[in-house]
Amino acid sequence: MALTQSGSTRDGWSSRTAFILAAIGSAVGLGNLVRFPAEAGANGGGAFVMFYILCVILIGLPVLLSETLIGRHGQAAAPESFRKVAEHSGKSTAWEHVASLGVFSAFVVLSFYCVLGGWVLYYIGTFVGDLFSTGVVGGAFSDSTVAEVEALFPAMISDGITTSILDLVFLGITLFFVARGVSGGIEKVALYLMPAFFVLLVGITIYGMFGGAMGQTVDYLFTFEPEKLTGPVMLAAVGQAFFSLSLGVAGMVTYGAYVGRNVNLGVTSGIIASADTMVALLAGLCIFPIVFAAGLSPNGGLGLMFQTLPHAFQEIPGGSLIGLAFFIMVGFAALTSSVALMEVPTAWIIDRFRFTRAVASGMVTVFAGALGVLCALSTGVLAGFHPLAFFPMFEGMGMLDAMDTLTGKITMPIGALLTSIFVGWIANKRLVDSENGLGGALHVFWRFLVCWLCPIALAAILLVGVFPSFIE
Ligand code: PFF
């Protein structure tokens, strides 16, 4: 095996650029393309967007740097890296269980994320079929009514056999890259797909600038009305910031473990966070002009991506081709995130049980496939199965919603909260300072954020996530 960035014969990123692209690939995903525009729409547009940017800088960035520095110090799977930092700081190795929780979260998110990846594959197939039947020039689905196009989504999600198969296909594609290793597979997918993703995103945004309702979109996303900045809006923005940056699942600890000593983690964290935020903003500028130009309302959630947009593509010239390009772009973004998610439990199994990468990633795939199929069926035949309903906050939720809520509102915020406490208060200060690549005032500011602001803000998200009545 060749000498890699981490300076050993252990597999690692072949260059700093490879690490940056892979980490951006992990961060940029369905969270940017689906969740961000939906949350912005539901939470007052400009007020949410401005506060979101502030959250990325003040909360996301410090935790991102904390995660990567733990990984780089440990040079091992996430729990082992936490253990090494704790050991070298003379503290209890029980802190490794913060990362064990992260491994669990990553596994659960992987299971349902690939279900959504499968839905994207379904739409790619649908647009390819449409391109062949109705041609490139007119709008998409020109021989269907609006109601027929909108009915595609409920018909798809209730067809458990199709969604289960597509979930397994998406998982299989993810496995294909993870099984090939860090430099041989994971970074290759980022190296090729992330530039292709950016080209498509910029291309479709430019199309929106000329062909869509750009003025209305800019007003919608960037008009700052301070009175709209309420408590729930602020909390939604914090939550979105760390979901989008892939924090709280030990993913950035895992990727940080493959980084060489010569890389400045402060600078790279800044690049990763800026790119992720830029993509979220561009996603808004790409999606809404098309939606507004078709005279549709920016209703939030999955409906925006899987019903409103296909309907919008029906209305605009070249809709079949733009629609296909759009869903391919979403598929690329989702794949680089699912690869990151699979790598977290895979690296842990390799470290802990000394299995080969092929066996470890294969095991993760089998278990994530089983849980994923349950999630896929939960929007159809298993709709009446409410697995965690004994907790009030999961009442009425099927498997997919329950897994999303369990991770997004409970285990991920706990992981990020404990990580900031670990780096801010437990880990040896000199050890942390030697890894973070910050100097002067920036360093002092970062310490303040990790020690005080991050734990307080994350504890607030948890409180509101678990007890929503707290803010009512
Ligand atoms: N950040 C990804 C997104 O915005 O879609 C989701 C994600 C990927 C979360 C990887 C966690 C992770 F480890």
Coordinates of C-alpha atoms and ligand atoms in Angstrom, one line a residue:
M1 CA 0.0 0.0 0.0
A2 CA 1.3 3.4 -0.9
L3 CA 2.3 6.0 1.7
T4 CA -0.7 8.3 2.2
Q5 CA -1.5 11.7 3.6
S6 CA -1.7 10.4 7.1
G7 CA 2.0 9.6 6.7
S8 CA 1.7 5.9 7.2
T9 CA 1.0 2.8 5.2
R10 CA -2.5 2.8 6.6
D11 CA -5.1 3.8 4.0
G12 CA -5.9 7.5 4.0
W13 CA -6.6 10.5 1.7
S14 CA -4.1 10.8 -1.1
S15 CA -4.1 14.6 -0.9
R16 CA -5.5 17.5 1.1
T17 CA -7.9 18.2 -1.8
A18 CA -9.2 14.7 -1.7
F19 CA -10.1 15.2 2.0
I20 CA -11.7 18.5 1.4
L21 CA -13.8 17.2 -1.5
A22 CA -14.8 14.0 0.5
A23 CA -15.8 16.1 3.5
I24 CA -17.8 18.5 1.4
G25 CA -19.3 15.4 -0.3
S26 CA -20.4 14.2 3.1
A27 CA -21.8 17.5 4.1
V28 CA -23.6 18.3 0.9
G29 CA -26.6 16.1 0.5
L30 CA -30.4 15.8 0.8
G31 CA -30.1 18.2 3.8
N32 CA -28.9 21.0 1.5
L33 CA -31.2 20.3 -1.5
V34 CA -34.4 19.3 0.2
R35 CA -34.3 20.2 3.9
F36 CA -32.7 23.7 3.6
P37 CA -35.2 25.1 1.0
A38 CA -38.1 23.5 2.9
E39 CA -37.0 24.9 6.3
A40 CA -36.3 28.3 4.8
G41 CA -39.7 28.4 3.3
A42 CA -41.4 27.2 6.5
N43 CA -39.5 29.6 8.8
G44 CA -39.8 33.0 7.3
G45 CA -37.3 33.0 4.5
G46 CA -34.7 35.7 5.0
A47 CA -34.8 35.7 8.8
F48 CA -34.1 32.0 8.9
V49 CA -31.4 32.2 6.2
M50 CA -29.4 34.9 8.0
F51 CA -29.6 33.2 11.4
Y52 CA -28.7 29.9 9.7
I53 CA -25.5 31.4 8.4
L54 CA -24.7 32.7 11.9
C55 CA -25.3 29.3 13.3
V56 CA -22.9 27.7 10.8
I57 CA -20.2 30.1 11.9
L58 CA -20.7 30.1 15.6
I59 CA -21.9 26.5 16.3
G60 CA -21.3 24.3 13.2
L61 CA -17.7 25.4 12.5
P62 CA -16.4 24.9 16.1
V63 CA -17.9 21.4 16.4
L64 CA -16.7 20.5 12.9
L65 CA -13.2 21.5 13.9
S66 CA -13.6 19.6 17.2
E67 CA -14.6 16.4 15.4
T68 CA -11.8 16.5 12.8
L69 CA -9.2 17.2 15.3
I70 CA -10.2 14.2 17.5
G71 CA -10.0 12.0 14.4
R72 CA -6.7 13.3 13.3
H73 CA -5.1 12.8 16.7
G74 CA -6.5 9.3 17.1
Q75 CA -5.8 8.1 13.5
A76 CA -8.4 5.4 14.0
A77 CA -12.1 4.7 13.9
A78 CA -14.2 7.2 15.9
P79 CA -14.5 5.4 19.2
E80 CA -10.8 4.5 19.2
S81 CA -9.9 8.1 18.4
F82 CA -12.0 9.4 21.3
R83 CA -10.4 6.8 23.6
K84 CA -6.8 7.9 22.5
V85 CA -7.6 11.6 23.1
A86 CA -9.1 10.7 26.5
E87 CA -6.1 8.5 27.4
H88 CA -3.5 11.1 26.3
S89 CA -5.4 13.7 28.4
G90 CA -5.4 11.4 31.5
K91 CA -9.2 11.1 31.5
S92 CA -11.7 8.2 31.5
T93 CA -11.7 6.2 28.4
A94 CA -15.5 5.9 28.8
W95 CA -15.6 9.0 26.6
E96 CA -15.2 6.6 23.7
H97 CA -18.9 5.9 24.0
V98 CA -19.7 9.4 22.7
A99 CA -18.4 8.0 19.4
S100 CA -20.2 4.7 19.9
L101 CA -23.4 6.6 19.9
G102 CA -22.2 8.4 16.7
V103 CA -21.6 5.0 15.1
F104 CA -25.1 4.0 16.0
S105 CA -26.6 7.2 14.6
A106 CA -24.6 7.0 11.4
F107 CA -25.9 3.4 10.9
V108 CA -29.5 4.4 11.4
V109 CA -29.2 7.5 9.2
L110 CA -27.6 5.4 6.5
S111 CA -30.5 3.0 6.6
F112 CA -33.2 5.6 5.9
Y113 CA -31.0 7.9 3.8
C114 CA -30.7 5.1 1.2
V115 CA -34.5 4.8 1.1
L116 CA -34.6 8.4 0.0
G117 CA -31.7 7.7 -2.4
G118 CA -33.9 5.0 -3.9
W119 CA -36.7 7.5 -4.4
V120 CA -34.3 9.7 -6.3
L121 CA -33.3 6.7 -8.5
Y122 CA -37.0 6.2 -9.2
Y123 CA -37.4 9.8 -10.4
I124 CA -34.2 9.6 -12.5
G125 CA -35.8 6.6 -14.2
T126 CA -39.1 8.4 -14.6
F127 CA -37.5 11.4 -16.2
V128 CA -35.4 9.2 -18.5
G129 CA -38.6 7.4 -19.6
D130 CA -40.3 10.8 -20.1
L131 CA -37.3 12.1 -22.2
F132 CA -37.7 9.2 -24.6
S133 CA -41.5 9.4 -24.8
T134 CA -42.1 13.2 -25.0
G135 CA -38.7 14.6 -26.2
V136 CA -36.4 17.4 -25.1
V137 CA -38.1 20.6 -26.2
G138 CA -41.4 20.9 -24.3
G139 CA -42.1 20.6 -20.6
A140 CA -41.8 17.3 -18.8
F141 CA -44.7 14.8 -18.8
S142 CA -46.5 16.7 -21.5
D143 CA -49.0 13.9 -22.0
S144 CA -49.9 13.8 -18.3
T145 CA -52.1 16.0 -16.2
V146 CA -50.8 17.9 -13.2
A147 CA -52.8 15.6 -10.9
E148 CA -51.2 12.6 -12.6
V149 CA -47.7 14.0 -12.0
E150 CA -48.4 14.8 -8.4
A151 CA -49.9 11.3 -7.9
L152 CA -46.5 9.7 -8.9
F153 CA -45.1 10.3 -5.4
P154 CA -47.8 8.7 -3.2
A155 CA -48.0 5.9 -5.8
M156 CA -44.2 5.3 -5.5
I157 CA -44.0 5.4 -1.7
S158 CA -46.9 3.0 -1.2
D159 CA -45.3 0.5 -3.6
G160 CA -43.1 -1.2 -1.0
I161 CA -41.5 -3.7 -3.4
T162 CA -40.2 -1.0 -5.7
T163 CA -38.9 1.2 -3.0
S164 CA -37.3 -1.7 -1.1
I165 CA -35.5 -2.8 -4.3
L166 CA -34.3 0.7 -5.1
D167 CA -33.2 1.2 -1.4
L168 CA -31.0 -1.9 -1.8
V169 CA -29.7 -0.8 -5.2
F170 CA -28.6 2.6 -3.7
L171 CA -27.1 0.8 -0.7
G172 CA -25.3 -1.5 -3.1
I173 CA -23.8 1.4 -5.0
T174 CA -22.7 2.9 -1.7
L175 CA -21.1 -0.4 -0.8
F176 CA -19.3 -0.6 -4.1
F177 CA -17.3 2.5 -3.2
V178 CA -16.8 2.0 0.5
A179 CA -15.5 -1.6 0.0
R180 CA -12.8 -0.2 -2.2
G181 CA -11.2 1.7 0.6
V182 CA -10.5 5.4 1.4
S183 CA -8.1 6.3 -1.4
G184 CA -9.3 3.6 -3.9
G185 CA -13.1 4.2 -3.5
I186 CA -14.4 6.8 -1.1
E187 CA -12.2 9.7 -2.4
K188 CA -12.8 8.7 -6.0
V189 CA -16.5 9.1 -5.7
A190 CA -16.0 12.6 -4.3
L191 CA -13.3 13.5 -6.7
Y192 CA -15.5 12.9 -9.7
L193 CA -19.0 13.4 -8.4
M194 CA -18.5 16.7 -6.5
P195 CA -17.2 18.7 -9.5
A196 CA -20.0 17.2 -11.6
F197 CA -22.5 18.1 -8.9
F198 CA -21.3 21.8 -8.9
V199 CA -21.5 22.0 -12.7
L200 CA -25.1 20.8 -12.6
L201 CA -26.0 23.0 -9.7
V202 CA -24.6 26.2 -11.3
G203 CA -26.0 25.2 -14.7
I204 CA -29.5 24.8 -13.4
T205 CA -29.2 28.0 -11.2
I206 CA -28.2 30.0 -14.3
Y207 CA -31.2 28.5 -16.2
G208 CA -33.3 29.7 -13.3
M209 CA -31.8 33.2 -13.5
F210 CA -32.8 33.6 -17.1
G211 CA -35.8 31.4 -17.4
G212 CA -37.2 31.5 -13.8
A213 CA -38.5 33.9 -11.3
M214 CA -35.2 35.0 -9.8
G215 CA -36.3 38.3 -8.4
Q216 CA -39.1 36.8 -6.5
T217 CA -36.7 34.1 -5.1
V218 CA -34.2 36.6 -4.0
D219 CA -36.9 38.6 -2.1
Y220 CA -38.2 35.3 -0.6
L221 CA -34.8 34.1 0.6
F222 CA -33.0 37.2 1.5
T223 CA -35.4 39.8 2.8
F224 CA -34.6 40.1 6.5
E225 CA -37.6 40.8 8.6
P226 CA -36.4 40.8 12.2
E227 CA -39.9 40.2 13.6
K228 CA -39.9 36.8 12.0
L229 CA -36.8 35.7 14.0
T230 CA -38.8 33.8 16.7
G231 CA -37.5 31.1 19.1
P232 CA -38.6 28.2 17.0
V233 CA -37.1 29.8 13.8
M234 CA -33.8 30.1 15.6
L235 CA -33.9 26.6 16.8
A236 CA -34.8 25.3 13.4
A237 CA -31.8 27.1 12.0
V238 CA -29.4 25.6 14.6
G239 CA -30.7 22.1 13.9
Q240 CA -30.4 22.6 10.1
A241 CA -26.8 23.8 10.5
F242 CA -25.5 20.8 12.2
F243 CA -27.5 18.3 10.1
S244 CA -26.2 19.9 7.0
L245 CA -22.6 19.8 8.2
S246 CA -22.9 16.1 9.1
L247 CA -22.2 16.7 12.8
G248 CA -23.0 14.5 15.8
V249 CA -22.6 11.1 14.0
A250 CA -18.8 10.9 14.4
G251 CA -18.6 11.1 10.6
M252 CA -16.1 14.0 10.6
V253 CA -14.1 12.2 13.3
T254 CA -13.9 9.2 10.9
Y255 CA -12.9 11.3 7.9
G256 CA -10.4 13.3 10.1
A257 CA -8.6 10.1 11.0
Y258 CA -7.4 9.8 7.4
V259 CA -5.9 13.3 7.3
G260 CA -2.2 14.0 7.4
R261 CA -0.4 16.0 10.1
N262 CA 0.6 18.7 7.6
V263 CA -3.1 19.7 7.0
N264 CA -4.3 22.8 8.9
L265 CA -7.7 21.7 10.2
G266 CA -8.8 25.2 11.1
V267 CA -8.5 26.3 7.5
T268 CA -10.0 23.1 6.0
S269 CA -13.0 23.2 8.4
G270 CA -13.6 26.8 7.2
I271 CA -13.5 25.7 3.5
I272 CA -15.9 22.7 4.2
A273 CA -18.4 24.9 6.1
S274 CA -18.3 27.7 3.5
A275 CA -18.8 25.2 0.6
D276 CA -21.7 23.5 2.4
T277 CA -23.4 26.8 3.1
M278 CA -22.9 28.1 -0.5
V279 CA -24.5 24.9 -1.8
A280 CA -27.5 25.3 0.5
L281 CA -28.0 28.9 -0.7
L282 CA -27.5 27.9 -4.4
A283 CA -30.0 25.1 -3.9
G284 CA -32.5 27.8 -2.8
L285 CA -31.6 29.9 -5.8
C286 CA -31.9 26.9 -8.1
I287 CA -35.2 25.4 -6.9
F288 CA -37.4 28.4 -6.1
P289 CA -37.1 30.3 -9.5
I290 CA -38.4 27.1 -11.2
V291 CA -41.2 26.7 -8.7
F292 CA -42.2 30.4 -8.8
A293 CA -42.0 30.6 -12.6
A294 CA -44.5 27.8 -12.7
G295 CA -46.8 29.8 -10.4
L296 CA -46.5 27.2 -7.6
S297 CA -46.3 27.8 -3.9
P298 CA -43.1 26.8 -2.1
N299 CA -44.8 24.4 0.3
G300 CA -42.2 22.6 2.4
G301 CA -41.0 19.1 3.0
L302 CA -40.6 16.2 0.7
G303 CA -43.6 17.4 -1.4
L304 CA -41.4 20.3 -2.7
M305 CA -38.8 17.9 -4.2
F306 CA -41.0 15.1 -5.3
Q307 CA -44.3 16.8 -6.2
T308 CA -43.9 20.5 -6.7
L309 CA -40.7 20.4 -8.7
P310 CA -41.8 17.6 -11.1
H311 CA -45.0 19.7 -11.6
A312 CA -42.8 22.8 -12.2
F313 CA -40.7 20.9 -14.7
Q314 CA -43.9 20.2 -16.5
E315 CA -44.5 23.9 -17.1
I316 CA -41.0 25.0 -18.2
P317 CA -39.3 24.6 -21.6
G318 CA -36.8 21.7 -21.7
G319 CA -38.4 20.4 -18.5
S320 CA -37.6 16.8 -19.2
L321 CA -33.9 17.4 -19.6
I322 CA -33.6 19.9 -16.7
G323 CA -35.6 17.6 -14.5
L324 CA -33.4 14.7 -15.3
A325 CA -30.2 16.8 -14.7
F326 CA -31.7 17.9 -11.4
F327 CA -32.4 14.5 -10.1
I328 CA -29.0 13.2 -11.2
M329 CA -27.5 16.0 -9.3
V330 CA -29.5 15.1 -6.2
G331 CA -28.4 11.5 -6.6
F332 CA -24.7 12.5 -6.7
A333 CA -25.1 14.6 -3.6
A334 CA -26.9 11.8 -1.7
L335 CA -24.3 9.2 -2.8
T336 CA -21.3 11.1 -1.4
S337 CA -23.2 11.5 1.9
S338 CA -24.3 7.8 2.1
V339 CA -20.7 6.8 1.4
A340 CA -19.6 8.9 4.4
L341 CA -22.4 7.4 6.6
M342 CA -21.4 3.8 5.7
E343 CA -17.7 4.5 6.4
V344 CA -18.4 5.3 10.1
P345 CA -19.6 1.8 11.2
T346 CA -17.4 0.1 8.6
A347 CA -14.2 1.8 10.1
W348 CA -15.4 0.8 13.6
I349 CA -15.9 -2.9 12.7
I350 CA -12.5 -3.0 11.0
D351 CA -10.8 -1.5 14.0
R352 CA -12.7 -3.4 16.7
F353 CA -13.0 -6.9 15.2
R354 CA -10.0 -6.8 12.7
F355 CA -12.3 -7.9 9.9
T356 CA -11.3 -7.0 6.3
R357 CA -12.9 -3.9 4.8
A358 CA -14.9 -6.0 2.4
V359 CA -16.4 -8.1 5.2
A360 CA -17.0 -5.1 7.4
S361 CA -18.8 -3.0 4.8
G362 CA -20.7 -6.1 3.6
M363 CA -22.0 -6.6 7.2
V364 CA -23.1 -2.9 7.5
T365 CA -24.9 -3.3 4.2
V366 CA -26.8 -6.4 5.3
F367 CA -28.0 -4.8 8.5
A368 CA -28.7 -1.4 7.0
G369 CA -30.6 -3.2 4.2
A370 CA -32.8 -4.9 6.7
L371 CA -33.6 -1.7 8.6
G372 CA -33.9 0.2 5.4
V373 CA -36.5 -2.2 4.0
L374 CA -38.6 -1.7 7.1
C375 CA -38.3 2.0 6.5
A376 CA -39.2 1.6 2.9
L377 CA -42.3 -0.4 3.8
S378 CA -43.3 2.1 6.4
T379 CA -44.9 4.4 3.9
G380 CA -46.9 1.5 2.5
V381 CA -47.9 -1.9 4.0
L382 CA -46.2 -1.2 7.3
A383 CA -47.8 2.3 7.8
G384 CA -49.6 1.0 10.8
F385 CA -46.4 -0.2 12.6
H386 CA -45.3 2.5 15.0
P387 CA -42.1 1.1 16.5
L388 CA -41.3 3.7 19.2
A389 CA -44.8 4.8 20.0
F390 CA -44.3 4.1 23.7
F391 CA -42.5 7.5 23.8
P392 CA -45.0 10.3 23.3
M393 CA -42.7 12.2 20.8
F394 CA -42.8 9.2 18.5
E395 CA -46.6 8.8 18.6
G396 CA -48.1 7.9 15.2
M397 CA -44.8 7.7 13.5
G398 CA -43.9 4.8 11.1
M399 CA -40.4 3.4 11.0
L400 CA -39.0 6.0 8.6
D401 CA -40.2 9.0 10.5
A402 CA -39.3 7.4 13.8
M403 CA -35.7 6.8 12.7
D404 CA -35.4 10.3 11.4
T405 CA -36.7 11.8 14.6
L406 CA -34.6 9.5 16.8
T407 CA -31.4 10.5 15.2
G408 CA -32.1 14.2 14.2
K409 CA -33.7 15.2 17.4
I410 CA -32.1 13.0 20.0
T411 CA -28.9 11.0 19.2
M412 CA -27.2 13.5 16.9
P413 CA -27.6 16.6 19.1
I414 CA -26.5 14.5 22.1
G415 CA -23.4 13.4 20.1
A416 CA -22.5 17.0 19.1
L417 CA -23.2 18.3 22.6
L418 CA -20.9 15.7 24.3
T419 CA -18.2 16.3 21.6
S420 CA -18.1 20.0 22.4
I421 CA -17.9 19.3 26.1
F422 CA -15.2 16.7 25.5
V423 CA -13.0 19.0 23.4
G424 CA -13.8 22.1 25.5
W425 CA -13.6 20.8 29.0
I426 CA -12.2 17.2 29.1
A427 CA -9.4 16.9 26.6
N428 CA -5.9 18.2 27.4
K429 CA -5.7 21.8 26.3
R430 CA -2.2 21.5 24.8
L431 CA -3.2 18.5 22.8
V432 CA -6.3 20.2 21.4
D433 CA -4.3 23.4 20.7
S434 CA -1.6 21.5 18.8
E435 CA -4.2 20.0 16.4
N436 CA -6.5 22.9 15.7
G437 CA -4.3 25.0 13.5
L438 CA -5.7 28.3 15.0
G439 CA -3.7 31.2 16.4
G440 CA -4.2 34.5 18.2
A441 CA -7.6 35.9 18.7
L442 CA -9.3 33.3 16.5
H443 CA -8.0 30.6 18.9
V444 CA -9.5 32.4 22.0
F445 CA -12.8 32.9 20.2
W446 CA -12.9 29.2 19.1
R447 CA -12.3 28.1 22.7
F448 CA -15.1 30.4 23.9
L449 CA -17.5 28.9 21.3
V450 CA -16.6 25.3 22.1
C451 CA -16.7 25.7 25.8
W452 CA -19.8 27.8 26.2
L453 CA -21.9 28.6 23.2
C454 CA -22.0 25.2 21.6
P455 CA -23.0 23.2 24.7
I456 CA -25.6 25.7 25.6
A457 CA -27.1 26.0 22.1
L458 CA -27.1 22.2 21.6
A459 CA -28.6 21.6 25.0
A460 CA -31.4 24.0 24.0
I461 CA -32.0 22.1 20.7
L462 CA -32.3 18.9 22.6
L463 CA -34.7 20.3 25.1
V464 CA -36.9 21.7 22.4
G465 CA -36.6 18.6 20.3
V466 CA -37.7 16.3 23.1
F467 CA -40.1 18.6 24.8
P468 CA -41.6 20.8 22.0
S469 CA -44.2 22.1 24.4
F470 CA -41.3 23.9 26.2
I471 CA -41.4 26.7 23.7
E472 CA -45.1 26.9 23.1
Ligands
PFF1 N1 -25.0 16.3 5.7 C1 -25.9 15.4 5.0 C2 -26.9 16.2 4.3 O1 -27.0 17.4 4.4 O2 -27.7 15.6 3.6 C3 -26.5 14.4 5.9 C4 -25.4 13.6 6.6 C5 -24.4 13.0 5.9 C6 -25.4 13.6 8.0 C7 -23.4 12.3 6.6 C8 -24.5 12.9 8.6 C9 -23.4 12.3 7.9 F1 -22.5 11.7 8.6

